[in-house]
Amino acid sequence: MSGHEDGALPRSNGSLAGRRLLVVGASSGVGRAIGLAAAAQGAQVAFAARRLEMLQAAVEEAGPPSLALGCDVIDESSVVQAVEGMASAVGGIDAVVYATGVDPLIRIETVDAAAWAGLFATNVTGASLVTRAALPYLRAVRGRAVFISATSVGRPLPGMGAYATSKAALEELARAWRSEHPEVSFST
């Protein structure tokens, strides 16, 4: 629980102690690092991703009360199950970090329709599905959603144009959520 009478979390002190944090894309890379750092600062972290064995290793490293949740961001029922699983286990969600991303190293002229669809399904649509599922919990505590973008937005390197395009769309998605739900803090 948040520990505050009205359920709202203060946004100014920066402390993660006691915060209930769902990190999606937490089996490796940036997501895993964010989850471990948050757990080390006292957050209750749910590590969510498809690769359960890697999530279990992260949870073991983070220690209790962390938990592992299977989550395939392109499967809406999997997303809902993970979000509800975390909320049920710890009594809500204070923040979501969407660190999931696929980054095919491919020249833009060779990206076909299937590759575009897969890239956007994971890097953009998945973020919106996770946010939609978590929204009631985030609204209840005036929580936060963070979408991990990329420094290549606005200056894509050769072979990374499709990835940068999807991350630019992710940034616009955060702005759209922010405009429709100002009671939740959205950032990239």
Short mmCIF file of C-alpha atoms in Angstrom, two decimals, residues 14-17 21 23 29-45 47 58 61-62 66:
data_model
loop_
_atom_site.label_atom_id
_atom_site.label_comp_id
_atom_site.label_asym_id
_atom_site.label_seq_id
_atom_site.Cartn_x
_atom_site.Cartn_y
_atom_site.Cartn_z
CA GLY A 14 11.90 10.77 -5.25
CA SER A 15 12.01 7.86 -2.77
CA LEU A 16 11.14 4.42 -4.08
CA ALA A 17 10.83 2.84 -0.64
CA LEU A 21 6.55 -0.90 -9.35
CA VAL A 23 8.65 -3.27 -14.78
CA GLY A 29 18.82 -5.15 -20.36
CA VAL A 30 17.50 -1.80 -19.23
CA GLY A 31 14.30 -3.22 -17.74
CA ARG A 32 16.17 -5.69 -15.55
CA ALA A 33 18.58 -2.97 -14.43
CA ILE A 34 15.71 -0.63 -13.54
CA GLY A 35 13.94 -3.36 -11.58
CA LEU A 36 17.08 -4.29 -9.63
CA ALA A 37 17.89 -0.66 -8.85
CA ALA A 38 14.33 0.02 -7.68
CA ALA A 39 14.33 -3.10 -5.49
CA ALA A 40 17.65 -2.02 -3.97
CA GLN A 41 15.96 1.27 -3.04
CA GLY A 42 13.11 -0.52 -1.28
CA ALA A 43 10.46 -0.75 -3.99
CA GLN A 44 8.20 -3.77 -4.30
CA VAL A 45 9.07 -4.78 -7.86
CA PHE A 47 9.57 -8.18 -12.97
CA ALA A 58 16.27 -11.25 -11.45
CA GLU A 61 18.99 -11.12 -7.17
CA ALA A 62 16.50 -8.45 -6.11
CA SER A 66 9.99 -8.96 -5.62
#
